[in-house]
Amino acid sequence: MTPPRAPSIRRRLLVRMLLPALALALLLGFAGALVIRNVVETTHDRLLDGSVLAIAERLTVEDGEVSVDLPRVALGMLESQAQDRIYYSVTYGGALVTGYRDLPGLDVDTLPLGVTTHRDGIVRGAAVRIAAQARRVYGKPDPVLVQVAETREARQGLERRLLAGLALAELGLMGLIGALSWYSIDSSLRPLTRLSDAIDRRAVPGAINLQPLDVAGVPREALAPVLALNTLLERLEQAIAGERTFTSDASHQLRTPLAVLRMHVELLRRLTPGEPAHAAAIDDIDGAARRLERLLAQLIALARADAGAAATDAAAAITDLNDIAARVVTEQVPHALARGGEIALDRPDGAVPVVGDAFIVGEILTNLVDNAIRYNRPEGTTVVRVRRTETGACLDVEDEGPGIPPEVREKVFERFYRVATRDGPDGSGLGLAIVRALADRIGGAVTLGSRAGGSGLVARASFRAP
């Protein structure tokens, strides 16, 4: 099942900042379009007014008839790159004096004298803008109507260019607003990002870091949940410390009576020689005491592995893996010989520095080698290999035992989990759990694999380079 997508404050703030900006941009774009249209119309209308005025100024009466000496400048000022078509007409009493008959007529009596008016119309199937003026001419009782029309291609082309420029300017402005908004939001949320990173760094599997979060740079709006989390961490630390103290104290307290019990068992064995039934019972008691003693030792080691107080120091120390491996193998030689087997060490020359406290690295190696000897076949050989890797170093512990099925190799790292075997040695199921907990403490890793060329198990502990 896919987890629900977490809402993003950054995205929500950005959207809520850009939506008003977009609405404002659309409003400004609409107002700008109206202004552009008005400016274009006004500019071109003034050119039409100039043409009408130039023609009206040349109106005269000759031999009782209205005539006009049409100047070239009157229509030349309307020339444009759009090659608009120009139409003009001069009429008196409804009769055409000069120009085009296509221009629609007007009721001269309704026009104010000497004032240019404007209207839209259609001439020869094309939309045009018409400027008209009624003017009195000396010698004629009625006013003369002068009209000049221009098609709208130049107006529309200029309007489109100005609108495109306005749209590009608004797009650029929206992009700039978006970038500045993102930067401002990101800068404002940076303390929350640092807080999230601080929390994520505590999510290392197996590691326990219950130190309170630093509230120095936490914004006021996020201070309440951070303080609540710190309180929870403090209570959790107290609970874990109590459990750890109980486990450690109980284990230490039980070691003393176990030692007394084993001493009396050994004394009883010496006092009752030659009696098979008594000897078998004493051996069972001694074996149970030894198993209980080992279980207590592992519980103490597990309590140390769970301790979180020295987690930072343990992960910052530097240890020579070669030196630790040699010491552990030397300590485990009697254990291997007691089972009729052998133990060998294969290591490179020189120091192999790795990250980790010497005690923790030693505990990891001791548990791996002890398990390998314990579960090896009778008279089998346990091989410990130290190798340098690209990221640090690793230590392989090989045995010739039955191995662990691949499907349960992760489960054996769980506490008290044991692989069911008929003739296998007794155990508590804590050894590999201790190894995994200790490895997580120092940023290492432990994996299990099959031995090449035959039956057996390879336990690999990987460590980081300094």
Coordinates of C-alpha atoms in Angstrom, one line a residue:
M1 CA 0.0 0.0 0.0
T2 CA 1.5 3.3 -1.1
P3 CA 1.7 5.8 1.8
P4 CA -0.3 9.0 1.4
R5 CA 1.6 11.9 0.0
A6 CA 2.6 14.3 2.8
P7 CA 1.4 17.9 2.3
S8 CA 4.2 20.5 1.6
I9 CA 4.1 23.8 3.5
R10 CA 6.6 25.2 0.9
R11 CA 4.3 24.3 -2.0
R12 CA 1.2 25.5 -0.2
L13 CA 2.8 28.9 0.6
L14 CA 4.1 29.3 -2.9
V15 CA 0.6 28.6 -4.4
R16 CA -1.0 31.0 -2.0
M17 CA 1.5 33.7 -2.8
L18 CA 1.3 33.2 -6.6
L19 CA -2.5 33.0 -6.9
P20 CA -3.1 36.6 -5.7
A21 CA -0.1 37.7 -7.9
L22 CA -1.7 35.8 -10.9
A23 CA -5.1 37.4 -10.2
L24 CA -3.4 40.9 -10.0
A25 CA -1.5 40.1 -13.2
L26 CA -4.7 39.2 -15.0
L27 CA -6.4 42.4 -13.8
L28 CA -3.4 44.5 -14.8
G29 CA -3.4 42.7 -18.2
F30 CA -7.0 43.5 -18.8
A31 CA -6.5 47.1 -17.8
G32 CA -3.4 47.3 -19.9
A33 CA -5.2 45.9 -22.9
L34 CA -7.9 48.6 -22.6
V35 CA -5.2 51.2 -22.3
I36 CA -3.3 49.9 -25.3
R37 CA -6.5 49.8 -27.4
N38 CA -7.4 53.4 -26.4
V39 CA -3.9 54.6 -27.1
V40 CA -3.8 52.9 -30.5
E41 CA -7.2 54.3 -31.4
T42 CA -6.4 57.8 -30.2
T43 CA -3.1 57.9 -32.1
H44 CA -4.5 56.7 -35.4
D45 CA -7.6 58.9 -35.0
R46 CA -5.3 61.9 -34.7
L47 CA -3.7 61.1 -38.0
L48 CA -7.2 60.8 -39.5
D49 CA -8.0 64.1 -38.0
G50 CA -5.0 65.7 -39.6
S51 CA -6.0 64.3 -43.0
V52 CA -9.5 65.6 -42.6
L53 CA -8.3 69.0 -41.6
A54 CA -5.8 69.2 -44.4
I55 CA -8.6 68.5 -46.9
A56 CA -11.1 70.8 -45.3
E57 CA -8.6 73.7 -45.4
R58 CA -8.4 73.4 -49.2
L59 CA -12.1 73.7 -49.7
T60 CA -13.1 76.6 -52.1
V61 CA -16.0 77.7 -54.3
E62 CA -15.2 78.3 -57.9
D63 CA -17.9 79.4 -60.4
G64 CA -20.5 78.6 -57.8
E65 CA -19.3 75.0 -57.3
V66 CA -17.4 73.5 -54.4
S67 CA -13.9 72.4 -55.3
V68 CA -10.9 71.2 -53.4
D69 CA -7.2 71.2 -54.2
L70 CA -6.3 67.9 -52.6
P71 CA -2.8 68.1 -51.1
R72 CA -0.6 65.1 -51.2
V73 CA 0.2 65.4 -47.5
A74 CA -3.4 64.9 -46.6
L75 CA -3.3 61.2 -47.4
G76 CA 0.4 60.7 -47.3
M77 CA 0.5 61.0 -43.5
L78 CA -1.7 57.9 -43.3
E79 CA 0.8 55.6 -45.1
S80 CA 2.0 52.7 -42.9
Q81 CA 3.9 49.5 -43.1
A82 CA 0.6 47.6 -42.9
Q83 CA -0.4 49.2 -46.3
D84 CA -3.8 50.2 -45.1
R85 CA -6.2 51.3 -47.8
I86 CA -7.3 54.9 -47.6
Y87 CA -10.7 56.2 -48.7
Y88 CA -11.9 59.8 -48.8
S89 CA -14.9 61.8 -50.0
V90 CA -16.0 65.4 -50.2
T91 CA -19.8 65.9 -50.5
Y92 CA -22.1 68.8 -50.6
G93 CA -25.8 68.5 -50.4
G94 CA -25.5 64.8 -50.6
A95 CA -23.6 65.0 -54.0
L96 CA -20.1 63.8 -54.3
V97 CA -17.6 66.5 -55.1
T98 CA -14.5 64.3 -55.1
G99 CA -13.3 60.9 -53.7
Y100 CA -15.0 57.5 -53.3
R101 CA -18.7 56.9 -53.4
D102 CA -18.3 53.8 -51.1
L103 CA -18.1 55.8 -48.0
P104 CA -21.4 55.8 -46.2
G105 CA -23.2 59.2 -46.1
L106 CA -24.1 61.2 -43.0
D107 CA -26.8 63.7 -42.1
V108 CA -24.7 66.9 -42.1
D109 CA -27.3 68.7 -40.0
T110 CA -26.6 66.4 -37.1
L111 CA -22.8 67.1 -37.1
P112 CA -21.3 70.0 -35.1
L113 CA -19.6 72.4 -37.5
G114 CA -15.8 72.4 -37.4
V115 CA -15.6 69.3 -35.1
T116 CA -14.1 66.0 -36.3
T117 CA -16.1 62.9 -35.3
H118 CA -15.2 59.3 -35.5
R119 CA -17.1 56.1 -36.2
D120 CA -16.5 52.5 -37.4
G121 CA -17.8 51.3 -40.7
I122 CA -17.5 48.8 -43.6
V123 CA -16.1 49.8 -46.9
R124 CA -15.7 47.2 -49.7
G125 CA -16.0 44.4 -47.2
A126 CA -13.3 45.7 -44.9
A127 CA -13.6 47.2 -41.5
V128 CA -12.6 50.9 -41.5
R129 CA -12.3 53.8 -39.1
I130 CA -14.0 56.9 -40.5
A131 CA -13.3 60.5 -39.5
A132 CA -15.7 63.2 -40.6
Q133 CA -16.1 66.9 -40.3
A134 CA -18.8 69.4 -41.5
R135 CA -17.4 72.8 -42.5
R136 CA -19.0 75.9 -44.0
V137 CA -17.4 77.3 -47.1
Y138 CA -17.7 81.0 -48.1
G139 CA -20.2 81.3 -50.9
K140 CA -22.3 78.2 -50.0
P141 CA -25.2 78.2 -47.5
D142 CA -24.9 74.6 -46.5
P143 CA -21.9 72.9 -44.9
V144 CA -19.6 70.6 -46.8
L145 CA -18.9 67.1 -45.5
V146 CA -15.3 65.8 -45.6
Q147 CA -14.7 62.1 -44.7
V148 CA -11.5 60.1 -44.6
A149 CA -11.5 56.3 -43.9
E150 CA -8.7 54.0 -43.1
T151 CA -8.7 50.2 -42.8
R152 CA -7.7 48.7 -39.5
E153 CA -4.7 46.5 -40.3
A154 CA -2.1 48.9 -38.9
R155 CA -4.1 49.5 -35.8
Q156 CA -4.6 45.8 -35.2
G157 CA -1.0 45.0 -35.9
L158 CA 0.3 47.6 -33.5
E159 CA -2.3 46.5 -30.9
R160 CA -1.1 42.9 -31.2
R161 CA 2.5 43.8 -30.8
L162 CA 1.8 45.9 -27.7
L163 CA -0.3 43.1 -26.2
A164 CA 2.4 40.6 -26.9
G165 CA 4.9 42.8 -25.2
L166 CA 2.6 43.2 -22.3
A167 CA 2.1 39.5 -22.0
L168 CA 5.8 38.8 -22.1
A169 CA 6.4 41.5 -19.5
E170 CA 3.7 39.9 -17.2
L171 CA 5.1 36.4 -17.8
G172 CA 8.6 37.7 -16.8
L173 CA 7.2 39.4 -13.8
M174 CA 5.3 36.3 -12.7
G175 CA 8.5 34.3 -13.1
L176 CA 10.5 36.8 -11.1
I177 CA 7.8 36.8 -8.4
G178 CA 7.8 33.0 -8.4
A179 CA 11.6 32.9 -8.0
L180 CA 11.7 35.5 -5.3
S181 CA 8.8 33.9 -3.5
W182 CA 10.5 30.5 -3.6
Y183 CA 13.7 32.0 -2.3
S184 CA 11.9 33.8 0.4
I185 CA 9.9 30.7 1.5
D186 CA 12.9 28.5 1.3
S187 CA 14.9 30.9 3.4
S188 CA 12.1 31.2 5.9
L189 CA 11.6 27.5 6.2
R190 CA 15.3 26.7 6.4
P191 CA 15.2 26.4 10.2
L192 CA 12.5 23.7 9.8
T193 CA 14.7 22.0 7.2
R194 CA 17.5 21.9 9.6
L195 CA 15.2 20.6 12.3
S196 CA 14.0 17.9 9.9
D197 CA 17.6 16.9 9.1
A198 CA 18.3 16.7 12.9
I199 CA 15.4 14.4 13.3
D200 CA 16.3 12.3 10.3
R201 CA 19.8 11.8 11.6
R202 CA 18.3 10.0 14.6
A203 CA 16.5 7.5 12.3
V204 CA 19.6 5.2 11.9
P205 CA 18.4 1.6 12.3
G206 CA 19.4 0.2 15.6
A207 CA 20.9 3.4 16.9
I208 CA 19.6 5.1 20.0
N209 CA 20.0 8.9 20.2
L210 CA 17.7 10.4 22.8
Q211 CA 19.5 13.7 23.1
P212 CA 17.0 16.6 23.1
L213 CA 16.7 18.7 19.9
D214 CA 18.4 22.1 19.9
V215 CA 15.7 24.7 20.1
A216 CA 18.0 27.7 19.5
G217 CA 17.1 28.2 15.9
V218 CA 13.6 26.8 15.9
P219 CA 10.9 29.3 14.8
R220 CA 8.3 30.3 17.3
E221 CA 5.6 28.5 15.3
A222 CA 7.4 25.2 15.6
L223 CA 8.6 25.6 19.1
A224 CA 5.6 23.8 20.8
P225 CA 6.0 20.5 18.9
V226 CA 9.8 20.5 19.4
L227 CA 9.4 21.0 23.1
A228 CA 6.8 18.2 23.2
L229 CA 9.2 15.9 21.3
N230 CA 12.1 16.8 23.7
T231 CA 9.8 15.9 26.6
L232 CA 9.0 12.6 25.0
L233 CA 12.6 11.8 24.3
E234 CA 13.5 12.6 27.9
R235 CA 10.8 10.3 29.2
L236 CA 11.8 7.6 26.7
E237 CA 15.4 7.9 27.8
Q238 CA 14.4 7.5 31.5
A239 CA 12.4 4.4 30.6
I240 CA 15.2 2.8 28.6
A241 CA 17.7 3.7 31.3
G242 CA 15.5 2.0 33.9
E243 CA 15.2 -1.1 31.8
R244 CA 18.9 -1.2 31.0
T245 CA 19.8 -0.7 34.6
F246 CA 17.5 -3.5 35.7
T247 CA 18.9 -5.9 33.1
S248 CA 22.5 -5.1 34.0
D249 CA 22.0 -5.2 37.7
A250 CA 20.0 -8.4 37.6
S251 CA 22.6 -10.1 35.4
H252 CA 25.5 -9.0 37.7
Q253 CA 23.6 -10.1 40.8
L254 CA 22.9 -13.6 39.3
R255 CA 26.5 -14.2 38.3
T256 CA 27.6 -14.5 42.0
P257 CA 25.2 -17.4 42.9
L258 CA 25.9 -19.0 39.6
A259 CA 29.6 -19.0 40.4
V260 CA 28.9 -20.5 43.8
L261 CA 26.6 -23.1 42.2
R262 CA 29.3 -24.2 39.8
M263 CA 31.9 -24.4 42.6
H264 CA 29.6 -26.7 44.6
V265 CA 28.9 -28.8 41.5
E266 CA 32.6 -29.3 40.9
L267 CA 33.0 -30.2 44.6
L268 CA 30.1 -32.6 44.4
R269 CA 31.7 -34.3 41.4
R270 CA 34.9 -34.9 43.4
L271 CA 33.0 -36.2 46.4
T272 CA 30.9 -38.8 44.4
P273 CA 33.2 -40.4 41.9
G274 CA 32.3 -43.6 40.1
E275 CA 28.6 -43.3 40.3
P276 CA 27.2 -42.9 36.7
A277 CA 23.8 -41.7 37.7
H278 CA 25.1 -39.1 40.0
A279 CA 27.8 -38.1 37.5
A280 CA 25.2 -37.6 34.7
A281 CA 23.0 -35.5 37.0
I282 CA 26.0 -33.4 38.0
D283 CA 27.0 -32.9 34.4
D284 CA 23.4 -31.7 33.6
I285 CA 23.5 -29.3 36.4
D286 CA 26.9 -28.0 35.4
G287 CA 25.8 -27.6 31.7
A288 CA 22.7 -25.7 32.7
A289 CA 24.8 -23.4 35.0
R290 CA 27.2 -22.8 32.1
R291 CA 24.4 -22.0 29.7
L292 CA 22.8 -19.6 32.2
E293 CA 26.2 -18.0 32.8
R294 CA 26.7 -17.4 29.1
L295 CA 23.1 -16.0 28.8
L296 CA 23.8 -13.6 31.6
A297 CA 27.1 -12.5 30.0
Q298 CA 25.2 -11.9 26.7
L299 CA 22.5 -9.9 28.5
I300 CA 25.1 -7.7 30.0
A301 CA 26.7 -7.2 26.6
L302 CA 23.3 -6.4 25.1
A303 CA 22.6 -3.9 27.8
R304 CA 25.9 -2.2 26.9
A305 CA 25.0 -2.3 23.3
D306 CA 21.7 -0.6 24.0
A307 CA 23.3 2.1 26.0
G308 CA 23.0 5.4 24.2
A309 CA 25.0 7.7 26.4
A310 CA 28.3 7.1 24.6
A311 CA 26.9 6.7 21.1
T312 CA 28.7 9.8 19.7
D313 CA 32.1 8.9 21.2
A314 CA 31.8 5.3 20.1
A315 CA 31.2 6.3 16.5
A316 CA 34.0 8.8 16.5
A317 CA 36.8 6.6 17.8
I318 CA 39.4 5.0 15.5
T319 CA 40.5 1.3 16.0
D320 CA 43.0 -0.9 14.3
L321 CA 41.0 -3.9 13.0
N322 CA 44.1 -6.0 12.5
D323 CA 45.1 -5.6 16.1
I324 CA 41.6 -6.4 17.4
A325 CA 41.3 -9.5 15.2
A326 CA 44.6 -10.9 16.4
R327 CA 43.6 -10.4 20.0
V328 CA 40.2 -12.0 19.6
V329 CA 41.6 -15.0 17.6
T330 CA 44.2 -15.5 20.3
E331 CA 41.5 -15.5 23.0
Q332 CA 39.4 -18.0 21.1
V333 CA 42.1 -20.6 20.4
P334 CA 41.4 -22.6 23.6
H335 CA 37.7 -22.6 22.7
A336 CA 38.4 -24.0 19.2
L337 CA 40.9 -26.6 20.6
A338 CA 38.4 -27.7 23.2
R339 CA 36.0 -28.7 20.4
G340 CA 38.8 -30.4 18.5
G341 CA 38.9 -27.8 15.7
E342 CA 41.3 -25.1 14.5
I343 CA 41.2 -21.4 14.0
A344 CA 43.2 -19.4 11.5
L345 CA 43.8 -15.7 10.9
D346 CA 44.4 -14.2 7.5
R347 CA 45.1 -10.5 7.6
P348 CA 47.0 -7.9 5.5
D349 CA 50.2 -6.2 6.6
G350 CA 50.1 -2.9 8.5
A351 CA 47.4 -1.3 10.4
V352 CA 43.8 -1.3 9.2
P353 CA 42.1 1.7 10.8
V354 CA 38.3 1.7 11.1
V355 CA 35.7 3.9 12.8
G356 CA 34.5 2.5 16.1
D357 CA 35.3 2.1 19.7
A358 CA 37.9 -0.7 20.4
F359 CA 35.6 -2.4 23.0
I360 CA 32.6 -2.4 20.6
V361 CA 34.7 -3.8 17.6
G362 CA 36.1 -6.4 19.9
E363 CA 32.7 -7.5 21.1
I364 CA 31.5 -7.8 17.5
L365 CA 34.4 -10.0 16.5
T366 CA 34.2 -12.1 19.7
N367 CA 30.6 -12.9 19.2
L368 CA 31.1 -13.8 15.5
V369 CA 34.1 -16.0 16.2
D370 CA 32.4 -17.6 19.2
N371 CA 29.4 -18.4 17.1
A372 CA 31.5 -19.8 14.3
I373 CA 33.4 -22.1 16.6
R374 CA 30.2 -23.2 18.5
Y375 CA 28.3 -24.1 15.3
N376 CA 31.2 -25.5 13.3
R377 CA 31.4 -29.2 12.6
P378 CA 33.5 -31.3 14.9
E379 CA 37.2 -30.8 14.1
G380 CA 36.3 -28.1 11.7
T381 CA 38.4 -25.0 10.9
T382 CA 37.3 -21.5 11.6
V383 CA 39.0 -18.8 9.4
V384 CA 39.0 -15.1 10.2
R385 CA 39.9 -12.9 7.3
V386 CA 40.6 -9.1 7.4
R387 CA 40.4 -7.2 4.1
R388 CA 40.6 -3.6 3.1
T389 CA 37.6 -2.3 1.0
E390 CA 36.9 0.9 -0.9
T391 CA 34.8 2.3 1.9
G392 CA 36.9 0.9 4.8
A393 CA 37.5 -2.6 5.8
C394 CA 35.6 -5.9 6.5
L395 CA 36.2 -9.0 8.6
D396 CA 34.9 -12.4 7.4
V397 CA 34.4 -15.3 9.8
E398 CA 34.0 -18.6 8.0
D399 CA 33.1 -22.0 9.4
E400 CA 32.4 -25.4 8.0
G401 CA 29.1 -26.0 9.9
P402 CA 25.6 -26.6 8.5
G403 CA 25.1 -22.9 7.8
I404 CA 21.9 -20.9 8.0
P405 CA 19.1 -21.1 5.3
P406 CA 18.9 -17.9 3.3
E407 CA 15.3 -17.4 4.1
V408 CA 16.0 -17.0 7.9
R409 CA 19.3 -15.1 7.7
E410 CA 17.6 -11.8 8.7
K411 CA 15.5 -13.4 11.4
V412 CA 18.6 -14.7 13.3
F413 CA 19.4 -11.0 14.1
E414 CA 16.2 -10.8 16.2
R415 CA 16.6 -11.3 19.9
F416 CA 16.1 -14.9 21.2
Y417 CA 15.5 -16.3 17.7
R418 CA 17.3 -19.6 17.0
V419 CA 17.3 -21.8 14.0
A420 CA 15.7 -25.1 14.8
T421 CA 18.4 -27.9 14.6
R422 CA 18.3 -31.4 15.9
D423 CA 21.9 -31.9 17.2
G424 CA 23.0 -28.2 17.3
P425 CA 24.6 -26.7 20.4
D426 CA 22.5 -24.9 23.0
G427 CA 22.3 -21.1 22.7
S428 CA 20.2 -18.1 23.7
G429 CA 19.7 -16.5 20.4
L430 CA 21.3 -13.2 21.5
G431 CA 24.8 -13.4 19.9
L432 CA 23.9 -12.0 16.5
A433 CA 21.4 -9.6 18.0
I434 CA 24.2 -8.1 20.0
V435 CA 26.5 -8.0 17.0
R436 CA 23.8 -6.1 14.9
A437 CA 23.1 -3.6 17.7
L438 CA 26.8 -2.9 18.3
A439 CA 27.5 -2.6 14.5
D440 CA 24.7 -0.1 14.2
R441 CA 26.2 2.0 17.0
I442 CA 29.3 2.7 15.1
G443 CA 27.8 2.9 11.6
G444 CA 28.9 -0.6 10.5
A445 CA 27.0 -3.5 9.0
V446 CA 26.8 -7.3 9.5
T447 CA 25.6 -9.7 6.8
L448 CA 25.5 -13.5 6.4
G449 CA 26.3 -15.5 3.4
S450 CA 27.3 -19.0 2.2
R451 CA 30.8 -20.3 2.2
A452 CA 32.3 -20.8 -1.3
G453 CA 33.1 -24.4 -2.3
G454 CA 31.1 -26.2 0.4
S455 CA 28.8 -26.1 3.3
G456 CA 29.3 -23.5 6.0
L457 CA 28.5 -19.9 6.8
V458 CA 30.3 -16.6 6.2
A459 CA 29.6 -13.8 8.7
R460 CA 30.9 -10.5 7.4
A461 CA 31.3 -7.3 9.5
S462 CA 31.9 -4.2 7.5
F463 CA 33.4 -1.0 9.1
R464 CA 33.8 2.5 7.8
A465 CA 37.2 4.1 7.1
P466 CA 38.2 7.1 9.3

